[in-house]
Coordinates of C-alpha atoms in Angstrom, one line a residue:
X95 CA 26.0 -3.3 12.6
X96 CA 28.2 -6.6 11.5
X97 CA 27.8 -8.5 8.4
X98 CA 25.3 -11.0 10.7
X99 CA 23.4 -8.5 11.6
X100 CA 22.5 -7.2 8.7
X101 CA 22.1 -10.8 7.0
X102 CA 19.5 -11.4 10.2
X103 CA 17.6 -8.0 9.1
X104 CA 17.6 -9.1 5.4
X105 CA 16.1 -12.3 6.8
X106 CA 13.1 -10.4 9.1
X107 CA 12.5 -8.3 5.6
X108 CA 11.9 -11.5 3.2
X109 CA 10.0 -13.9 6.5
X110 CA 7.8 -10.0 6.8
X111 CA 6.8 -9.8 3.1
X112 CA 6.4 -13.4 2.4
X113 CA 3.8 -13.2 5.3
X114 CA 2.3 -10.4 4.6
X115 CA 2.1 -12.1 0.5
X116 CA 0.4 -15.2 2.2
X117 CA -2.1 -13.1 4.3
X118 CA -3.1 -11.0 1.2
X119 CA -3.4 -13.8 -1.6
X120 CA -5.9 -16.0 0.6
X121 CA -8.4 -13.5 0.4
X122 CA -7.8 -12.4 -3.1
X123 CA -7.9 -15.8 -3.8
X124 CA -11.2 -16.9 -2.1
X125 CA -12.8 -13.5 -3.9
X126 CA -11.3 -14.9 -7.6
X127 CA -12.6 -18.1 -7.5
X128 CA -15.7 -17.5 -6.6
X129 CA -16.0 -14.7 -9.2
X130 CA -15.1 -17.4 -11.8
X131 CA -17.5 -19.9 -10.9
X132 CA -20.4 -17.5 -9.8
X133 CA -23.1 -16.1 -12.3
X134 CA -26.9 -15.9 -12.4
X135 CA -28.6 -17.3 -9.7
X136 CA -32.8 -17.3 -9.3
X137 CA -34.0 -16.1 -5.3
X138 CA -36.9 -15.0 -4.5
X139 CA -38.8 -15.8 -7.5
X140 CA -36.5 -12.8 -9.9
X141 CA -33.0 -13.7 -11.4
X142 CA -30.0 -12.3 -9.8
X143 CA -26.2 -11.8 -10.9
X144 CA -24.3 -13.8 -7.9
X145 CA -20.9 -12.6 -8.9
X146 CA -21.8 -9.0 -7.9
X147 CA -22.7 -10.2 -4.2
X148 CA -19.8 -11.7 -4.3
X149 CA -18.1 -8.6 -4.8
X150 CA -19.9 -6.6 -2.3
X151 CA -19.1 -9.2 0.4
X152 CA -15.5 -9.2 -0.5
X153 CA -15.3 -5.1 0.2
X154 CA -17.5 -5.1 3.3
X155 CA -15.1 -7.9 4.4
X156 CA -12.3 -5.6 3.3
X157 CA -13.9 -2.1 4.9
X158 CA -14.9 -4.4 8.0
X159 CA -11.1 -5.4 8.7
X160 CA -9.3 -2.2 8.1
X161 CA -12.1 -0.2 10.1
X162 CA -11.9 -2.4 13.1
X163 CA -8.0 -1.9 13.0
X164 CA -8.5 1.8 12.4
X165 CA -10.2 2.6 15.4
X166 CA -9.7 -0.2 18.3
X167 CA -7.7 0.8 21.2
X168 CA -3.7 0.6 20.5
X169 CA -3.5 -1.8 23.3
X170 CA -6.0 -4.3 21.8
X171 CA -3.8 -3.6 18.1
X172 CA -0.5 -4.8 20.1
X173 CA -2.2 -7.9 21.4
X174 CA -2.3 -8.8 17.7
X175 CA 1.4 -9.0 17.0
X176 CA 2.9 -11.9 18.0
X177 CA 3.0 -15.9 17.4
X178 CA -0.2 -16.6 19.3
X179 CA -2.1 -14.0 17.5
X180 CA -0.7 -14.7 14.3
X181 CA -1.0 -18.6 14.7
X182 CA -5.0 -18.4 15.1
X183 CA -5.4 -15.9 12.4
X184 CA -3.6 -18.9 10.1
X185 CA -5.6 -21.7 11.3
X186 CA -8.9 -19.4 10.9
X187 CA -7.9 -19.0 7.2
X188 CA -7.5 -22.7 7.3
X189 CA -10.6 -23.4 8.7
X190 CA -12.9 -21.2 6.6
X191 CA -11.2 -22.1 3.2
X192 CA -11.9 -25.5 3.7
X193 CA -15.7 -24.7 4.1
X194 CA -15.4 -22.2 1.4
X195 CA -14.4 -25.0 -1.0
X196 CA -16.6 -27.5 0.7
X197 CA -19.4 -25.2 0.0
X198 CA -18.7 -25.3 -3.5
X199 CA -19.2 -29.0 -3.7
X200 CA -22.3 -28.9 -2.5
X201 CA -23.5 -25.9 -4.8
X202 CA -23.9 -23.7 -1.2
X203 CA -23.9 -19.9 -3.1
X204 CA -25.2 -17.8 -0.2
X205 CA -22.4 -19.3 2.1
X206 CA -19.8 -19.1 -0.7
X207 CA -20.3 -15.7 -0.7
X208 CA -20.7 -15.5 2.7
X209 CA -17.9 -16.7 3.7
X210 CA -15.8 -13.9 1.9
X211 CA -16.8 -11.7 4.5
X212 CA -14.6 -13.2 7.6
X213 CA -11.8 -14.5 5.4
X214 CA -11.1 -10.5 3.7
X215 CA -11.7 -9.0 7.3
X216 CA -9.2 -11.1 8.7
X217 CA -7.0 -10.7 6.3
X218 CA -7.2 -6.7 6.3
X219 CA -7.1 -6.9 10.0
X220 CA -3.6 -8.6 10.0
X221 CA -2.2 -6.6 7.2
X222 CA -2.6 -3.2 8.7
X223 CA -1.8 -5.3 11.9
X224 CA 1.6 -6.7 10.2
X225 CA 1.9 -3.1 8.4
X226 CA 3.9 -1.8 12.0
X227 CA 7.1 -3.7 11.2
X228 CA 7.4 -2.6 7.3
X229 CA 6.7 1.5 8.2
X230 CA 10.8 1.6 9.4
X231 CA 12.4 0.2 6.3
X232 CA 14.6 2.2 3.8
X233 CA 12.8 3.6 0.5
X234 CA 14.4 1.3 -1.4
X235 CA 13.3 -1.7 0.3
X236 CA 9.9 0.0 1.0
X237 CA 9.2 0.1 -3.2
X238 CA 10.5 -3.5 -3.1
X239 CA 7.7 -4.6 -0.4
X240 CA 4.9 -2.6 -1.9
X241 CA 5.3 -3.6 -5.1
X242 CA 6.1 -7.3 -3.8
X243 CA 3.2 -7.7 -1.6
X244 CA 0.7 -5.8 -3.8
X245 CA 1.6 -7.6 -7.1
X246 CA 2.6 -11.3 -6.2
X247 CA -1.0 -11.9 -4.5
X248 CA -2.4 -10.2 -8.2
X249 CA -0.1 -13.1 -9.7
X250 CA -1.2 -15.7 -7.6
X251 CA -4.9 -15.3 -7.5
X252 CA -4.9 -14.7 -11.1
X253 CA -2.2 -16.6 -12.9
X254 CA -1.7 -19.5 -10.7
X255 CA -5.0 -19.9 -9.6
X256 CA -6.7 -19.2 -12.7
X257 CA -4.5 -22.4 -14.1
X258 CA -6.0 -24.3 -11.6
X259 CA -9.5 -23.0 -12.8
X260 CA -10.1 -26.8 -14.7
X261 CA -8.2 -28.4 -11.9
X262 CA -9.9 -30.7 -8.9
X263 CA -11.4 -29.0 -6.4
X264 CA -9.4 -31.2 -3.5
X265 CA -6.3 -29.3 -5.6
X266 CA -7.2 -25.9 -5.4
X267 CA -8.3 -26.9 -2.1
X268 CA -4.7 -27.9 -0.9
X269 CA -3.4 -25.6 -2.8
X270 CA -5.0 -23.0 -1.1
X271 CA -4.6 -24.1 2.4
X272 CA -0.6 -24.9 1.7
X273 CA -0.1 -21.5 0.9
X274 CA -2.1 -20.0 4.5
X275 CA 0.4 -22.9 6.1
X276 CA 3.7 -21.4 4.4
X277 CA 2.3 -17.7 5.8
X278 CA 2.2 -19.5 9.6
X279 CA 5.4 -20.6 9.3
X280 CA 7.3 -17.5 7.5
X281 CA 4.9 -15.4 10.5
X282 CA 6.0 -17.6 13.1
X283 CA 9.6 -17.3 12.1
X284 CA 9.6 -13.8 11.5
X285 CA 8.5 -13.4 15.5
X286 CA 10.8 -15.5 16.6
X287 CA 13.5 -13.5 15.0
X288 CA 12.1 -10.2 16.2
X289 CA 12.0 -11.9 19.7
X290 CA 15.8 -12.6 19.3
X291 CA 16.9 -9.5 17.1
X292 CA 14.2 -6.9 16.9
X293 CA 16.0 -5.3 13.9
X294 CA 13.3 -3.5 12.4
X295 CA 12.8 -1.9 15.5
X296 CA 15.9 -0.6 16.1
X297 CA 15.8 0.6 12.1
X298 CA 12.7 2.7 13.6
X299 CA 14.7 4.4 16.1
X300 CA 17.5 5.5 13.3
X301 CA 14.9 6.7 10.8
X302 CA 12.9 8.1 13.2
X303 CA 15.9 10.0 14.4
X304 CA 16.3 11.2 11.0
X305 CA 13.4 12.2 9.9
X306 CA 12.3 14.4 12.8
X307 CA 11.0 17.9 11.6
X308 CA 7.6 17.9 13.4
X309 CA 5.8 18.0 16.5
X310 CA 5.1 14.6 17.1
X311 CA 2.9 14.5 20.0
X312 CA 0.2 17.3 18.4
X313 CA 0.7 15.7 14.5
X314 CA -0.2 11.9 16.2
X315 CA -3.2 12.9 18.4
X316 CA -4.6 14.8 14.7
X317 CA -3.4 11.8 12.9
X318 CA -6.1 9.3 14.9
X319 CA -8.9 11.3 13.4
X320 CA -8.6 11.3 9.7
X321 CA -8.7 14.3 7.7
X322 CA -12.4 15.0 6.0
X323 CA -10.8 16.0 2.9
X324 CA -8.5 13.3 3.0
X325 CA -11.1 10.5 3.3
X326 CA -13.1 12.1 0.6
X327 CA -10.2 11.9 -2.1
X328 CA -9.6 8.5 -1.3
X329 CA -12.8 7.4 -0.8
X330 CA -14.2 8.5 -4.1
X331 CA -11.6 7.4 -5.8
X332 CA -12.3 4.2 -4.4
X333 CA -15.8 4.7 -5.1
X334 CA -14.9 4.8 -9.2
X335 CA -13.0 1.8 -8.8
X336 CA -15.6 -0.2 -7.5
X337 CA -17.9 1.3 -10.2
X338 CA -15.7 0.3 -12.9
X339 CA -15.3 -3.6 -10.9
X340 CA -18.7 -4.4 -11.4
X341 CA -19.3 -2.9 -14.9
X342 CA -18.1 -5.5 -16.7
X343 CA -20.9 -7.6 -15.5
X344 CA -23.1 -5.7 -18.0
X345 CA -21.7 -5.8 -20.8
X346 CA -21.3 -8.3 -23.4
X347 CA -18.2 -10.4 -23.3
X348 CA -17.0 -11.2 -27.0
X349 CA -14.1 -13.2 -27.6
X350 CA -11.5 -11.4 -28.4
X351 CA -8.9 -12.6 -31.4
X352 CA -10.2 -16.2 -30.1
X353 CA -9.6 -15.3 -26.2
X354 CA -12.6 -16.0 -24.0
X355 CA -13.8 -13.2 -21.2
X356 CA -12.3 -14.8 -18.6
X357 CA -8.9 -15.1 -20.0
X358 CA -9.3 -11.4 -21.1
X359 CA -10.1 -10.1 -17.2
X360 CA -7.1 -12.7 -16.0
X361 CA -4.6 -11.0 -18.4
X362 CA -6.1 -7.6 -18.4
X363 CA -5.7 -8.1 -14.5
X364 CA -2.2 -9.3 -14.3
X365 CA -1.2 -6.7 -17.4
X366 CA -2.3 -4.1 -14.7
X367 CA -0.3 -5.5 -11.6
X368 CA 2.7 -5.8 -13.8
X369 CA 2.1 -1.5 -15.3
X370 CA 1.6 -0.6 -12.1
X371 CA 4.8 -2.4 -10.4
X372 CA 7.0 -0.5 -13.4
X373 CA 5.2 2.8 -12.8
X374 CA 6.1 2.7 -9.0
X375 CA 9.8 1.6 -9.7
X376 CA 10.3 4.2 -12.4
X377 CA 8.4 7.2 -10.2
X378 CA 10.0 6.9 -7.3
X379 CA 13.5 5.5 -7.7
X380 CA 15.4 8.5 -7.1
X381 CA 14.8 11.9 -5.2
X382 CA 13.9 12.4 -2.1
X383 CA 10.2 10.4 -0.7
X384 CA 8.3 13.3 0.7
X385 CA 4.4 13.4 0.4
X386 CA 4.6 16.8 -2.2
X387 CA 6.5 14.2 -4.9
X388 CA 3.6 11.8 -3.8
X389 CA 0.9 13.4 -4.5
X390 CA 2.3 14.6 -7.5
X391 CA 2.5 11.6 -8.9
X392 CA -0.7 10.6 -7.3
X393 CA -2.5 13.7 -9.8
X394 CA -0.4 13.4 -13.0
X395 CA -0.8 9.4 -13.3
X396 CA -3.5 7.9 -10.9
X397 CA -6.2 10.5 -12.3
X398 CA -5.8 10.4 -16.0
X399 CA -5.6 6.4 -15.9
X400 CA -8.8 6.2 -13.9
X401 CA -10.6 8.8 -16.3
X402 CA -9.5 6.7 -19.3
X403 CA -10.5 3.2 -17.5
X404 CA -13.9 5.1 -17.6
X405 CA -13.6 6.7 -21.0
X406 CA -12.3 3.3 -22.7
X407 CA -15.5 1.0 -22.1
X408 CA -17.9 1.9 -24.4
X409 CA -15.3 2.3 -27.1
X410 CA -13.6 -1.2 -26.1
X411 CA -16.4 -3.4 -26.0
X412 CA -15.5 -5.2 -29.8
X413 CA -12.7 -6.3 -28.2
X414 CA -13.7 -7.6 -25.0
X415 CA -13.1 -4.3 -23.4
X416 CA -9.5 -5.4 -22.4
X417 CA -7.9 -2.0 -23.0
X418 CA -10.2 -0.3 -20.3
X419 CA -10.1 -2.9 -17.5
X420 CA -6.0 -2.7 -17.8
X421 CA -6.4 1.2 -17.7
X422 CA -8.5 0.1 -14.6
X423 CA -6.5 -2.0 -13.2
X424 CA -3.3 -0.6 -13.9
X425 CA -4.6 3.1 -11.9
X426 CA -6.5 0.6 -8.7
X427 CA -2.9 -1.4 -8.5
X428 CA -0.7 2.3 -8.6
X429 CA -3.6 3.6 -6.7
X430 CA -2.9 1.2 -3.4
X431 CA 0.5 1.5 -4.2
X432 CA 0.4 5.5 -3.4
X433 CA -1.4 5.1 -0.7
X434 CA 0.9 2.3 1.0
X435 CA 3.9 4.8 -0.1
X436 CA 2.2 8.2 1.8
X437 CA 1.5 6.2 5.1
X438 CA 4.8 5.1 5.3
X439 CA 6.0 8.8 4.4
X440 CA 3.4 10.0 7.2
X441 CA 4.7 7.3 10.1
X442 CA 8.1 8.3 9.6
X443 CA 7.4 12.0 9.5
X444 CA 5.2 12.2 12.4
X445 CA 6.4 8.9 14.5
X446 CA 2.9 7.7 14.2
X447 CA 1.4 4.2 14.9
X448 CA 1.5 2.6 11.6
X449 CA -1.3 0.1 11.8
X450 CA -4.0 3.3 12.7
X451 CA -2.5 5.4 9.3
X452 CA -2.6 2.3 7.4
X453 CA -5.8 1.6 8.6
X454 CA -7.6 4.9 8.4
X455 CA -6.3 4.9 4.7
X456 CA -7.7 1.7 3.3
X457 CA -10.4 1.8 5.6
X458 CA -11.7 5.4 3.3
X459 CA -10.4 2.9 0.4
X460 CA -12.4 -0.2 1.3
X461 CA -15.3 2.1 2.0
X462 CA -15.7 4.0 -1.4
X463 CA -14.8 0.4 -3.2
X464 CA -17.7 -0.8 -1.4
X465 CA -19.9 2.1 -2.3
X466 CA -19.4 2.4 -6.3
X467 CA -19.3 -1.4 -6.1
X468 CA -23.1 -1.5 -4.5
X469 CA -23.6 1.2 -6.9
X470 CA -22.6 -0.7 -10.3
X471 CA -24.6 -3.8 -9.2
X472 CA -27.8 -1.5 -8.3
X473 CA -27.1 -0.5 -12.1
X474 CA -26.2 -3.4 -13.4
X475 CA -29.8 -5.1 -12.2
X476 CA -32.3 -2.2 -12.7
X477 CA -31.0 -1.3 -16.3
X478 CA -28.5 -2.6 -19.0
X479 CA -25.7 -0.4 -19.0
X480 CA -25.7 0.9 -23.0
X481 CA -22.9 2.8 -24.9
X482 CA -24.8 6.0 -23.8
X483 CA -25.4 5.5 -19.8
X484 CA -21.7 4.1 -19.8
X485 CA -20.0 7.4 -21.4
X486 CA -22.5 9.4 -19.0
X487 CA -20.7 7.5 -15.9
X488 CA -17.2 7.8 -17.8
X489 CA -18.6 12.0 -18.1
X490 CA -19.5 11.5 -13.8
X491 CA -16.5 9.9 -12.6
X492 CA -14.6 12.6 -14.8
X493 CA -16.1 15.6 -12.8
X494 CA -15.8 14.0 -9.2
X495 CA -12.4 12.8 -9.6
X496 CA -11.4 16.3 -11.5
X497 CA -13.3 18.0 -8.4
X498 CA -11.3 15.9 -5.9
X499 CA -8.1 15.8 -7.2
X500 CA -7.3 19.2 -8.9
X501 CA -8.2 21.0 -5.9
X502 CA -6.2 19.6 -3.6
X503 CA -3.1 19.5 -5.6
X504 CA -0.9 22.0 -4.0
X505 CA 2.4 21.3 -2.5
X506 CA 1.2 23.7 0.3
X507 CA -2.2 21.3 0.4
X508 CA -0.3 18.0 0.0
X509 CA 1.9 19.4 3.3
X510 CA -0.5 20.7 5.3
X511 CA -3.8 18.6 4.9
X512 CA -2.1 15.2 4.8
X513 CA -0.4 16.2 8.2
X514 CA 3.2 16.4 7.1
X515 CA 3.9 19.9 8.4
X516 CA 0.6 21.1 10.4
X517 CA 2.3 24.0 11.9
X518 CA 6.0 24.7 11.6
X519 CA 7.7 26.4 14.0
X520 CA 10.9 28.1 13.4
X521 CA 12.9 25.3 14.8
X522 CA 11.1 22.7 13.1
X523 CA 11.6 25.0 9.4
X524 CA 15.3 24.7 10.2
X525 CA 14.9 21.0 10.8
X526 CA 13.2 20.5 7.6
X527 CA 16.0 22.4 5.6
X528 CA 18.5 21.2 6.8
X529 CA 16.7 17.5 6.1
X530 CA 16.2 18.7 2.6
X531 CA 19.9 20.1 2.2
X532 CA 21.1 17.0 3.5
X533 CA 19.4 14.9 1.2
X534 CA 20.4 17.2 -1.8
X535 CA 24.0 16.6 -1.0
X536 CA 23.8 12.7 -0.9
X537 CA 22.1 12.7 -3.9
X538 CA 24.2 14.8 -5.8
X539 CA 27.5 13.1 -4.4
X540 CA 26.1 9.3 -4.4
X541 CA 26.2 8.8 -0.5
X542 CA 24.9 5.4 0.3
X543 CA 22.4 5.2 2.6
X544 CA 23.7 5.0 5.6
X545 CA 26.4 7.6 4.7
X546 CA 23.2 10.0 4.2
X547 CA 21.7 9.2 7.4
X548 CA 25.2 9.7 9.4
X549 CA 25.8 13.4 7.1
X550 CA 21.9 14.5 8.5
X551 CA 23.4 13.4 12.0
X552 CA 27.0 15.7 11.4
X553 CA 24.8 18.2 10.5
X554 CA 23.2 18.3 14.1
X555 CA 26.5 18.5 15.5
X556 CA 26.7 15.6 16.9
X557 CA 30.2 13.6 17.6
X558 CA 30.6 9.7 16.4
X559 CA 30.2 8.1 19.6
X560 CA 26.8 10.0 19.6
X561 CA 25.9 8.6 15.6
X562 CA 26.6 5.0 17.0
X563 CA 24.3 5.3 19.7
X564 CA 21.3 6.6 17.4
X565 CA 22.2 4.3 14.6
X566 CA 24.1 0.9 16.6
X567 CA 26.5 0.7 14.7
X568 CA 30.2 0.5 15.9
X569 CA 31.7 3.7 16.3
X570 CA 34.4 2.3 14.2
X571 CA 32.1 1.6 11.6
X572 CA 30.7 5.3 12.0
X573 CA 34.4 6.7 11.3
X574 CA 34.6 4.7 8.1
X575 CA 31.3 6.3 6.8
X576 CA 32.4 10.1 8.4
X577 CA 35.6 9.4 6.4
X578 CA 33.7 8.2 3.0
X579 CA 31.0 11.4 3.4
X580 CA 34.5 13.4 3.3
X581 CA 36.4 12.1 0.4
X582 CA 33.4 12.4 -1.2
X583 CA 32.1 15.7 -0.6
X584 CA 35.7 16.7 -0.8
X585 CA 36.2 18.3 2.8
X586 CA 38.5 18.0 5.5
X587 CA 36.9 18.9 8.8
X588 CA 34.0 18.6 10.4
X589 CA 33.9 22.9 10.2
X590 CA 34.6 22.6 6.6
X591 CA 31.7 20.0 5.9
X592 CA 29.0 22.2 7.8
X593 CA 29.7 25.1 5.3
X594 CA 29.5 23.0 3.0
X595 CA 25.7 22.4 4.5
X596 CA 25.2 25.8 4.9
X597 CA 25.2 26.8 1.1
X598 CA 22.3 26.7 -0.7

């Protein structure tokens, strides 16, 4: 691949996540703003808190989105990925901001929260939609993407639109809208270049090359179906995070060192998108990216962060209980983050479709977010949520997340359940070694990436002519990276570098 080439696939990568950035801020957005200017409302005769039906419509919207992506036909997901597709999805969001805002000028609460319903379950539609292009890319620009398109859309719906809290409606209005129009265009452009270029789908057929130490056809037709055990980890864990959303609402909201509430869940907010961003860098910017290391991580951080979110609040409320909603939202950022990371782990693994792993995923996430979110608010209105009640839930959410978590933290378990290796075969244990031994030797001698993925291709015996065909590249360009892998690894023949392989 030429110096264009690469330039063009560099360009698909930024118009991918700036679309994906603009699809996932207008519904963070939308649920923000509302939760700002929402609070008690009278129906019915009895006095109810708003803001908690506003976060119960925002997850059903989410769960709605990522479910209907999870199990529609593949056919029907592929007629979702191109301009046409894209360009009504865009001019939906348009459409039903514009009433969301209009609705606020006219006082309309029922159809401001509403409304939330269609804008997040388009939005989660079109992610895991979208999702299919980023599942190909390198680890490091995965990180980069993750971290890009989970935190910017915290940034924006917090920082920039909580600045624009005091400002005009008509401004937050345009503001909002010129954002979904940026998405159409970056969307637009990316298709065009995919139409032209297809990059990222050529990247597939390298990695997937690369990567191949299972069964695909048997892993894919178990992957549709999600794993029980699976859905229960992340749904419950998604369950305490919705929990923890809506208890805030209870509790008194002191100023803290002359800092109102709001500005305390803004920072606390953005605190935790910012942790979480540095806690994904740091975790997984060297070694290998197999789903053992990511459930590890998943265990040692994600669990002791949420047990502390729920530890922290009745301790924290002085204070305007900032240290516990960070904890909170610091673990629900890393949280997504680890899941994003482990489908993309899973699609390359098994050459799964990406949109039904991402789907099935957050779908189980959406779901239990909905749950302890309709939980807290049932809570929340039948009785005040005192120091006691809130360390018994802290006590609750310790014992199912404990009970979740600790007994499914095997390397064996994280291989096996999650689908990496369902059944391996002889061949397919000599694939995977030979993948591991590979990528101890790049590490240990610094092979860039694409000198790793042309040593795992020497390793299968196969001749340059053969590498440029799996990878397109030039076989001239091939030689140049055979010849770097040599100096470097200090051999001298192809013979001498599969010994070389062979030790352990």
């Amino acid at each position: 691949m030429d110096a264009v080439e690469i330039k063009e696939s560099r360009a698909d990568v930024a118009l991918l996540v700036a679309t994906l950035i603009c699809i996932a801020s207008s519904s963070s957005i939308a649920h923000e703003y509302a939760s700002r200017f929402l609070d008690m409302t009278v129906a019915f005769g009895a006095v109810f808190n708003i803001r908690a039906f506003s976060c119960a419509a925002h997850a059903v919207g989410l769960a709605a989105g990522f479910g209907t992506a999870a199990f529609i036909k593949r056919t029907s997901v592929s007629h979702l990925r191109g301009t046409r597709a894209l360009g009504a999805f865009f001019l939906s969001q348009i459409g039903l901001s514009a009433i969301f805002y209009a609705a606020f000028a006219f006082h309309a609460e029922p159809v401001i929260v509403a409304l939330q319903i269609p804008i997040a379950a388009l939005s989660a539609l079109f992610i895991a939609t979208m999702l299919h292009y980023a599942a190909p890319l390198p680890k490091s620009t995965v990180l980069i993407c993750i971290s890009l398109c989970i935190g910017i859309p915290a940034f924006i719906a917090q920082g920039v639109f909580g600045a624009l809290e005091t400002a005009p409606l008509a401004a937050t209005t345009m503001s909002h809208i010129g954002l979904l129009c940026v998405g159409l265009v970056c969307g637009l452009r990316f298709f065009q270049h995919q139409a032209a270029n297809a990059p990222l789908e050529t990247e597939s057929a390298a990695y997937g090359a690369q990567l191949d130490v299972e069964n695909s056809s048997n892993s894919q037709r178990a992957l549709i179906q999600p794993w029980f055990l699976v859905w229960v980890v992340v749904f419950t864990y998604g369950a305490a995070f919705g929990f923890y959303h809506v208890i805030p609402l209870g509790l008194p909201t002191p100023a803290s060192f002359g800092v109102t509430a709001p500005v305390i869940r803004i920072s606390s907010n953005l605190l935790g998108a910012g942790l979480a961003t540095a806690l994904l860098i740091s975790s997984f910017s060297s070694g290998p990216l197999v789903t053992s290391v990511i459930w590890n991580k998943f265990y040692r951080l994600v669990f002791p962060l949420a047990v502390l979110a729920g530890l922290l609040i009745p301790f924290t409320q002085a204070q305007g209980y900032l240290l516990s909603i960070t904890c909170s939202e610091t673990a629900l950022y890393y949280f997504d983050m680890i899941i994003a990371l482990g489908c993309i782990v899973i699609c390359k693994t098994l050459h799964a479709d990406a949109t039904s792993v991402f789907a099935h995923a957050f779908f189980a996430r959406s779901s239990g977010f909905l749950a302890g979110n309709i939980a807290g608010a049932i809570a929340h209105e039948i009785c005040l949520l005192l120091n006691e009640l809130i360390s018994c839930v802290g006590i609750i959410a310790f014992i199912l997340l404990f009970l979740v978590t600790f007994n499914t933290n095997g390397e064996k378990y994280a291989k096996t359940v999650w689908g990496i290796l369902p059944k391996e075969d002889p061949k397919s244990r000599f694939d995977r070694k030979l993948h591991e031994r590979c990528l101890q030797l790049a590490k240990e001698f610094q092979l860039t990436e694409r000198e790793a993925q042309t040593l795992e291709l020497l390793a299968q015996n196969k001749r340059p002519k053969e590498i440029s065909n799996d990878l397109v590249l030039s076989v001239a360009t091939i030689r140049t990276y055979v010849q770097g892998i040599y100096t470097k690894i200090d051999v001298h023949s192809h013979d001498e570098l599969l010994k070389e392989i062979e030790k352990e």
